[in-house]
Amino acid sequence: MNKPGVIDREGLNRLIQTLIGRGYQVVGPTVRDEAIVYDNVFSIEDLPAGWTDEQEGGTYRLKKRSDDALFGYTLGPHSWKRFLHPPERRLWQAQKDSLDFDIVPEQPDNTKYAFLGMRSCELHAIAIQDKVFIQSPHTDLHYQSLRQNALFVAVNCGQAGNTCFCVSMQTGPKVEAGYDLVLTEILDDSHHSFLIEAGSEAGKNILEEVKAGPAGAGEIKKAEEIVTNTAKQMGRAMETGNIKELLYENLEHPAWGEIAERCLSCANCTMVCPTCFCSTVEDVTDVAGDHAERWQKWDSCFTMDFSSIHGGAVRNSTQSRYRQWMTHKLASWQDQFDTSGCVGCGRCITWCPVGIDLTREVAVIRESTTCQEENFSGSEAQNENS
Ligand code: SF4
Ligand code: SF4
């Protein structure tokens, strides 16, 4: 949209102050409880300087880097959905008077969030949630209000994690759309700077106030190399060709039973997933029965109650619940929203307590199907020869 500029650490601090000065609540990465989470950020002092993360199936550890990188980690347990689609929120209140009761609806939240440090896969995840909450016949006014006010400051990934597979899902690692500003952190023995580029009028306007210096050809080339190298480091890969048909044709595959022997039905995978959007409602009253409230809370297809209708739960085995989750993510989501429900962030692999890995499970089903086809064509050839 306009020429890239360059800022140093102080320039990044100026960016944060500019956003705060314009009334934004800046949320970005910070270290808490031995993880990098998203929380309010007031200066670069709040960012996870010199920290990185090591991830594997069922494992997440923070580790010190040998440098002072501010965005030198991959992804933590939080995703931005906790701000745009919070884990719990009140929908309305009812107050009893002498003869009747009044319903007091909740007003949409007008907070202006500026999200700092968003990765490409996370921008894709928000685009998917937009389809669910805004571009559908039933607009979620709360989400819509927060989404319209939000400003996105993205960062190109400088390293990939062991559970990342955004390249397979075509969602990263290069930030290409949906951002207001995008940074690439450039760090060597003598320099620590950020290539910064605007992707919207709002971003351009902010960039003018931040006063970035002009980017040289060397810095632009270096930034491109960083993201190209990240793409080569993906810890996981998933073959996505005909994945919808593959899963629909294998609803009775023995792999589902094998996964169920390990799966705890704990719902962690759905809580950390940036695209999972299911919720339930709970009604509460005071002891006197004068005041009632309805709350919306995140729910998960892994709970027994989730599929409960008259007569009991429809999916009453872990096998059926895992199959529902994975086939929805990778297959029926395509029918429903014309996109995959997975952006390859790898959180469900890292934060699964037993390390269940959907890339592996897809590969197991695909491999067995390929073997069956090979055996079938092998026996056909034998028959023809005999
Ligand atoms: S299914 Fe797993 S890898 Fe895919 S977007 Fe959700 S958490 Fe990330
Ligand atoms: S797949 Fe893992 S994270 Fe998801 S419900 Fe089963 S045990 Fe929990």
PDB file of C-alpha atoms in Angstrom, residues 18-184:
ATOM      1  CA  THR A  18       0.672   6.517  19.498  1.00  0.00           C
ATOM      2  CA  LEU A  19      -1.935   3.770  19.664  1.00  0.00           C
ATOM      3  CA  ILE A  20      -2.632   4.445  23.346  1.00  0.00           C
ATOM      4  CA  GLY A  21      -2.832   8.195  22.576  1.00  0.00           C
ATOM      5  CA  ARG A  22      -5.477   7.455  19.946  1.00  0.00           C
ATOM      6  CA  GLY A  23      -7.649   5.650  22.477  1.00  0.00           C
ATOM      7  CA  TYR A  24      -6.662   2.058  21.691  1.00  0.00           C
ATOM      8  CA  GLN A  25      -6.308  -0.605  24.364  1.00  0.00           C
ATOM      9  CA  VAL A  26      -3.075  -2.214  23.191  1.00  0.00           C
ATOM     10  CA  VAL A  27      -2.965  -5.986  23.716  1.00  0.00           C
ATOM     11  CA  GLY A  28       0.166  -7.927  22.894  1.00  0.00           C
ATOM     12  CA  PRO A  29       2.464 -10.757  23.956  1.00  0.00           C
ATOM     13  CA  THR A  30       3.779 -10.803  27.511  1.00  0.00           C
ATOM     14  CA  VAL A  31       5.222 -13.428  29.862  1.00  0.00           C
ATOM     15  CA  ARG A  32       2.903 -14.724  32.568  1.00  0.00           C
ATOM     16  CA  ASP A  33       2.753 -18.050  34.419  1.00  0.00           C
ATOM     17  CA  GLU A  34       5.674 -19.415  32.379  1.00  0.00           C
ATOM     18  CA  ALA A  35       3.932 -18.866  29.041  1.00  0.00           C
ATOM     19  CA  ILE A  36       3.639 -16.089  26.483  1.00  0.00           C
ATOM     20  CA  VAL A  37       0.056 -14.858  26.686  1.00  0.00           C
ATOM     21  CA  TYR A  38      -1.857 -11.871  25.306  1.00  0.00           C
ATOM     22  CA  ASP A  39      -2.535  -9.055  27.772  1.00  0.00           C
ATOM     23  CA  ASN A  40      -2.474  -5.265  28.039  1.00  0.00           C
ATOM     24  CA  VAL A  41       0.804  -3.751  26.874  1.00  0.00           C
ATOM     25  CA  PHE A  42       1.865  -0.225  27.837  1.00  0.00           C
ATOM     26  CA  SER A  43       5.441  -0.103  26.503  1.00  0.00           C
ATOM     27  CA  ILE A  44       8.047  -2.394  24.955  1.00  0.00           C
ATOM     28  CA  GLU A  45       9.075  -3.287  28.528  1.00  0.00           C
ATOM     29  CA  ASP A  46       5.972  -5.505  28.670  1.00  0.00           C
ATOM     30  CA  LEU A  47       6.994  -7.556  25.610  1.00  0.00           C
ATOM     31  CA  PRO A  48       8.754 -10.947  26.006  1.00  0.00           C
ATOM     32  CA  ALA A  49      12.278  -9.654  25.284  1.00  0.00           C
ATOM     33  CA  GLY A  50      14.774 -12.483  24.928  1.00  0.00           C
ATOM     34  CA  TRP A  51      12.213 -15.292  25.349  1.00  0.00           C
ATOM     35  CA  THR A  52      11.267 -18.078  22.999  1.00  0.00           C
ATOM     36  CA  ASP A  53       9.146 -21.194  23.298  1.00  0.00           C
ATOM     37  CA  GLU A  54       9.820 -24.868  22.658  1.00  0.00           C
ATOM     38  CA  GLN A  55       6.784 -26.863  21.649  1.00  0.00           C
ATOM     39  CA  GLU A  56       5.903 -30.468  20.868  1.00  0.00           C
ATOM     40  CA  GLY A  57       2.793 -32.598  21.173  1.00  0.00           C
ATOM     41  CA  GLY A  58       1.671 -32.083  24.795  1.00  0.00           C
ATOM     42  CA  THR A  59       4.694 -29.903  25.648  1.00  0.00           C
ATOM     43  CA  TYR A  60       5.290 -26.161  25.962  1.00  0.00           C
ATOM     44  CA  ARG A  61       8.356 -24.616  27.621  1.00  0.00           C
ATOM     45  CA  LEU A  62       9.709 -21.068  27.712  1.00  0.00           C
ATOM     46  CA  LYS A  63      13.405 -20.764  27.047  1.00  0.00           C
ATOM     47  CA  LYS A  64      15.849 -17.847  27.076  1.00  0.00           C
ATOM     48  CA  ARG A  65      17.216 -16.767  23.708  1.00  0.00           C
ATOM     49  CA  SER A  66      20.765 -15.606  23.177  1.00  0.00           C
ATOM     50  CA  ASP A  67      19.473 -12.223  21.938  1.00  0.00           C
ATOM     51  CA  ASP A  68      16.881  -9.592  22.871  1.00  0.00           C
ATOM     52  CA  ALA A  69      14.263 -10.376  20.215  1.00  0.00           C
ATOM     53  CA  LEU A  70      10.821  -9.051  21.138  1.00  0.00           C
ATOM     54  CA  PHE A  71       8.859 -11.401  18.852  1.00  0.00           C
ATOM     55  CA  GLY A  72      11.251 -14.373  18.894  1.00  0.00           C
ATOM     56  CA  TYR A  73       8.625 -16.952  19.917  1.00  0.00           C
ATOM     57  CA  THR A  74       5.899 -18.725  17.922  1.00  0.00           C
ATOM     58  CA  LEU A  75       2.438 -18.917  19.538  1.00  0.00           C
ATOM     59  CA  GLY A  76       1.185 -19.323  23.089  1.00  0.00           C
ATOM     60  CA  PRO A  77      -2.038 -20.778  24.490  1.00  0.00           C
ATOM     61  CA  HIS A  78      -4.044 -17.591  23.955  1.00  0.00           C
ATOM     62  CA  SER A  79      -5.587 -16.549  20.680  1.00  0.00           C
ATOM     63  CA  TRP A  80      -7.253 -13.229  19.866  1.00  0.00           C
ATOM     64  CA  LYS A  81     -10.686 -14.842  20.053  1.00  0.00           C
ATOM     65  CA  ARG A  82     -10.581 -14.356  23.831  1.00  0.00           C
ATOM     66  CA  PHE A  83     -10.962 -10.607  23.168  1.00  0.00           C
ATOM     67  CA  LEU A  84     -13.332 -10.562  20.170  1.00  0.00           C
ATOM     68  CA  HIS A  85     -15.389 -13.565  21.358  1.00  0.00           C
ATOM     69  CA  PRO A  86     -14.664 -13.644  25.119  1.00  0.00           C
ATOM     70  CA  PRO A  87     -14.880 -16.864  27.175  1.00  0.00           C
ATOM     71  CA  GLU A  88     -17.910 -15.491  29.008  1.00  0.00           C
ATOM     72  CA  ARG A  89     -20.140 -12.455  28.685  1.00  0.00           C
ATOM     73  CA  ARG A  90     -23.553 -11.383  29.905  1.00  0.00           C
ATOM     74  CA  LEU A  91     -26.245 -11.270  27.220  1.00  0.00           C
ATOM     75  CA  TRP A  92     -29.059  -9.668  29.214  1.00  0.00           C
ATOM     76  CA  GLN A  93     -30.484  -9.085  32.678  1.00  0.00           C
ATOM     77  CA  ALA A  94     -34.094  -9.312  33.894  1.00  0.00           C
ATOM     78  CA  GLN A  95     -35.366  -7.316  36.878  1.00  0.00           C
ATOM     79  CA  LYS A  96     -38.673  -8.136  38.549  1.00  0.00           C
ATOM     80  CA  ASP A  97     -41.019  -5.339  39.622  1.00  0.00           C
ATOM     81  CA  SER A  98     -44.309  -5.703  41.505  1.00  0.00           C
ATOM     82  CA  LEU A  99     -46.330  -7.139  38.590  1.00  0.00           C
ATOM     83  CA  ASP A 100     -43.942  -7.835  35.729  1.00  0.00           C
ATOM     84  CA  PHE A 101     -40.244  -7.893  34.852  1.00  0.00           C
ATOM     85  CA  ASP A 102     -37.992  -5.710  32.683  1.00  0.00           C
ATOM     86  CA  ILE A 103     -35.415  -7.092  30.283  1.00  0.00           C
ATOM     87  CA  VAL A 104     -32.219  -5.055  30.129  1.00  0.00           C
ATOM     88  CA  PRO A 105     -30.196  -6.025  27.035  1.00  0.00           C
ATOM     89  CA  GLU A 106     -26.404  -5.760  27.155  1.00  0.00           C
ATOM     90  CA  GLN A 107     -24.995  -2.994  24.964  1.00  0.00           C
ATOM     91  CA  PRO A 108     -22.318  -3.988  22.410  1.00  0.00           C
ATOM     92  CA  ASP A 109     -18.773  -3.450  23.715  1.00  0.00           C
ATOM     93  CA  ASN A 110     -17.145  -0.428  22.030  1.00  0.00           C
ATOM     94  CA  THR A 111     -13.590  -1.060  23.255  1.00  0.00           C
ATOM     95  CA  LYS A 112     -11.000  -0.081  20.654  1.00  0.00           C
ATOM     96  CA  TYR A 113      -8.437  -2.885  20.702  1.00  0.00           C
ATOM     97  CA  ALA A 114      -5.071  -2.670  18.966  1.00  0.00           C
ATOM     98  CA  PHE A 115      -3.673  -6.201  18.717  1.00  0.00           C
ATOM     99  CA  LEU A 116       0.127  -6.170  18.564  1.00  0.00           C
ATOM    100  CA  GLY A 117       2.140  -9.132  17.302  1.00  0.00           C
ATOM    101  CA  MET A 118      -0.545 -10.985  15.344  1.00  0.00           C
ATOM    102  CA  ARG A 119       0.751 -13.774  13.136  1.00  0.00           C
ATOM    103  CA  SER A 120      -0.450 -14.563   9.642  1.00  0.00           C
ATOM    104  CA  CYS A 121      -2.312 -17.725  10.732  1.00  0.00           C
ATOM    105  CA  GLU A 122      -4.090 -15.651  13.400  1.00  0.00           C
ATOM    106  CA  LEU A 123      -5.305 -13.110  10.836  1.00  0.00           C
ATOM    107  CA  HIS A 124      -6.660 -16.027   8.802  1.00  0.00           C
ATOM    108  CA  ALA A 125      -8.379 -17.384  11.935  1.00  0.00           C
ATOM    109  CA  ILE A 126     -10.125 -14.039  12.478  1.00  0.00           C
ATOM    110  CA  ALA A 127     -11.225 -13.987   8.830  1.00  0.00           C
ATOM    111  CA  ILE A 128     -12.812 -17.412   9.494  1.00  0.00           C
ATOM    112  CA  GLN A 129     -14.560 -16.182  12.650  1.00  0.00           C
ATOM    113  CA  ASP A 130     -15.828 -13.155  10.673  1.00  0.00           C
ATOM    114  CA  LYS A 131     -17.686 -15.613   8.437  1.00  0.00           C
ATOM    115  CA  VAL A 132     -19.321 -17.172  11.488  1.00  0.00           C
ATOM    116  CA  PHE A 133     -20.179 -14.042  13.450  1.00  0.00           C
ATOM    117  CA  ILE A 134     -20.643 -11.307  10.836  1.00  0.00           C
ATOM    118  CA  GLN A 135     -21.065 -12.768   7.352  1.00  0.00           C
ATOM    119  CA  SER A 136     -23.933 -15.037   8.363  1.00  0.00           C
ATOM    120  CA  PRO A 137     -27.699 -14.564   8.723  1.00  0.00           C
ATOM    121  CA  HIS A 138     -27.237 -14.185  12.507  1.00  0.00           C
ATOM    122  CA  THR A 139     -24.794 -11.351  13.190  1.00  0.00           C
ATOM    123  CA  ASP A 140     -23.207 -11.301  16.628  1.00  0.00           C
ATOM    124  CA  LEU A 141     -23.455  -7.562  17.424  1.00  0.00           C
ATOM    125  CA  HIS A 142     -20.914  -7.777  20.240  1.00  0.00           C
ATOM    126  CA  TYR A 143     -18.287  -9.381  17.993  1.00  0.00           C
ATOM    127  CA  GLN A 144     -19.138  -7.034  15.128  1.00  0.00           C
ATOM    128  CA  SER A 145     -18.660  -3.932  17.289  1.00  0.00           C
ATOM    129  CA  LEU A 146     -15.279  -5.078  18.651  1.00  0.00           C
ATOM    130  CA  ARG A 147     -14.135  -6.245  15.236  1.00  0.00           C
ATOM    131  CA  GLN A 148     -14.997  -2.973  13.495  1.00  0.00           C
ATOM    132  CA  ASN A 149     -13.114  -0.939  16.116  1.00  0.00           C
ATOM    133  CA  ALA A 150     -10.026  -3.177  16.190  1.00  0.00           C
ATOM    134  CA  LEU A 151      -6.654  -2.349  14.679  1.00  0.00           C
ATOM    135  CA  PHE A 152      -4.268  -5.145  13.699  1.00  0.00           C
ATOM    136  CA  VAL A 153      -0.483  -4.785  14.010  1.00  0.00           C
ATOM    137  CA  ALA A 154       0.916  -8.022  12.626  1.00  0.00           C
ATOM    138  CA  VAL A 155       4.410  -9.525  12.724  1.00  0.00           C
ATOM    139  CA  ASN A 156       5.975 -11.797  10.133  1.00  0.00           C
ATOM    140  CA  CYS A 157       7.148 -14.967  11.851  1.00  0.00           C
ATOM    141  CA  GLY A 158      10.928 -15.113  12.274  1.00  0.00           C
ATOM    142  CA  GLN A 159      10.831 -18.784  13.281  1.00  0.00           C
ATOM    143  CA  ALA A 160       8.393 -21.670  13.095  1.00  0.00           C
ATOM    144  CA  GLY A 161       7.479 -23.966  15.979  1.00  0.00           C
ATOM    145  CA  ASN A 162       7.604 -27.755  16.018  1.00  0.00           C
ATOM    146  CA  THR A 163       3.813 -27.952  15.869  1.00  0.00           C
ATOM    147  CA  CYS A 164       3.288 -25.274  13.170  1.00  0.00           C
ATOM    148  CA  PHE A 165       1.926 -26.227   9.727  1.00  0.00           C
ATOM    149  CA  CYS A 166       0.619 -22.951   8.271  1.00  0.00           C
ATOM    150  CA  VAL A 167       2.424 -23.626   4.976  1.00  0.00           C
ATOM    151  CA  SER A 168       0.224 -26.726   4.441  1.00  0.00           C
ATOM    152  CA  MET A 169      -2.910 -24.681   5.186  1.00  0.00           C
ATOM    153  CA  GLN A 170      -1.732 -21.745   3.012  1.00  0.00           C
ATOM    154  CA  THR A 171      -2.159 -19.337   5.914  1.00  0.00           C
ATOM    155  CA  GLY A 172       1.427 -18.206   6.494  1.00  0.00           C
ATOM    156  CA  PRO A 173       4.054 -17.508   7.551  1.00  0.00           C
ATOM    157  CA  LYS A 174       4.064 -14.275   5.486  1.00  0.00           C
ATOM    158  CA  VAL A 175       1.421 -11.738   6.464  1.00  0.00           C
ATOM    159  CA  GLU A 176      -0.373 -10.894   3.249  1.00  0.00           C
ATOM    160  CA  ALA A 177      -3.852  -9.550   3.999  1.00  0.00           C
ATOM    161  CA  GLY A 178      -6.149  -8.295   6.720  1.00  0.00           C
ATOM    162  CA  TYR A 179      -3.613  -6.157   8.615  1.00  0.00           C
ATOM    163  CA  ASP A 180      -3.309  -2.430   9.305  1.00  0.00           C
ATOM    164  CA  LEU A 181       0.423  -2.530   9.970  1.00  0.00           C
ATOM    165  CA  VAL A 182       2.959  -5.323   9.613  1.00  0.00           C
ATOM    166  CA  LEU A 183       6.392  -5.580  11.206  1.00  0.00           C
ATOM    167  CA  THR A 184       9.366  -7.807  10.447  1.00  0.00           C
TER     168      THR A 184
END
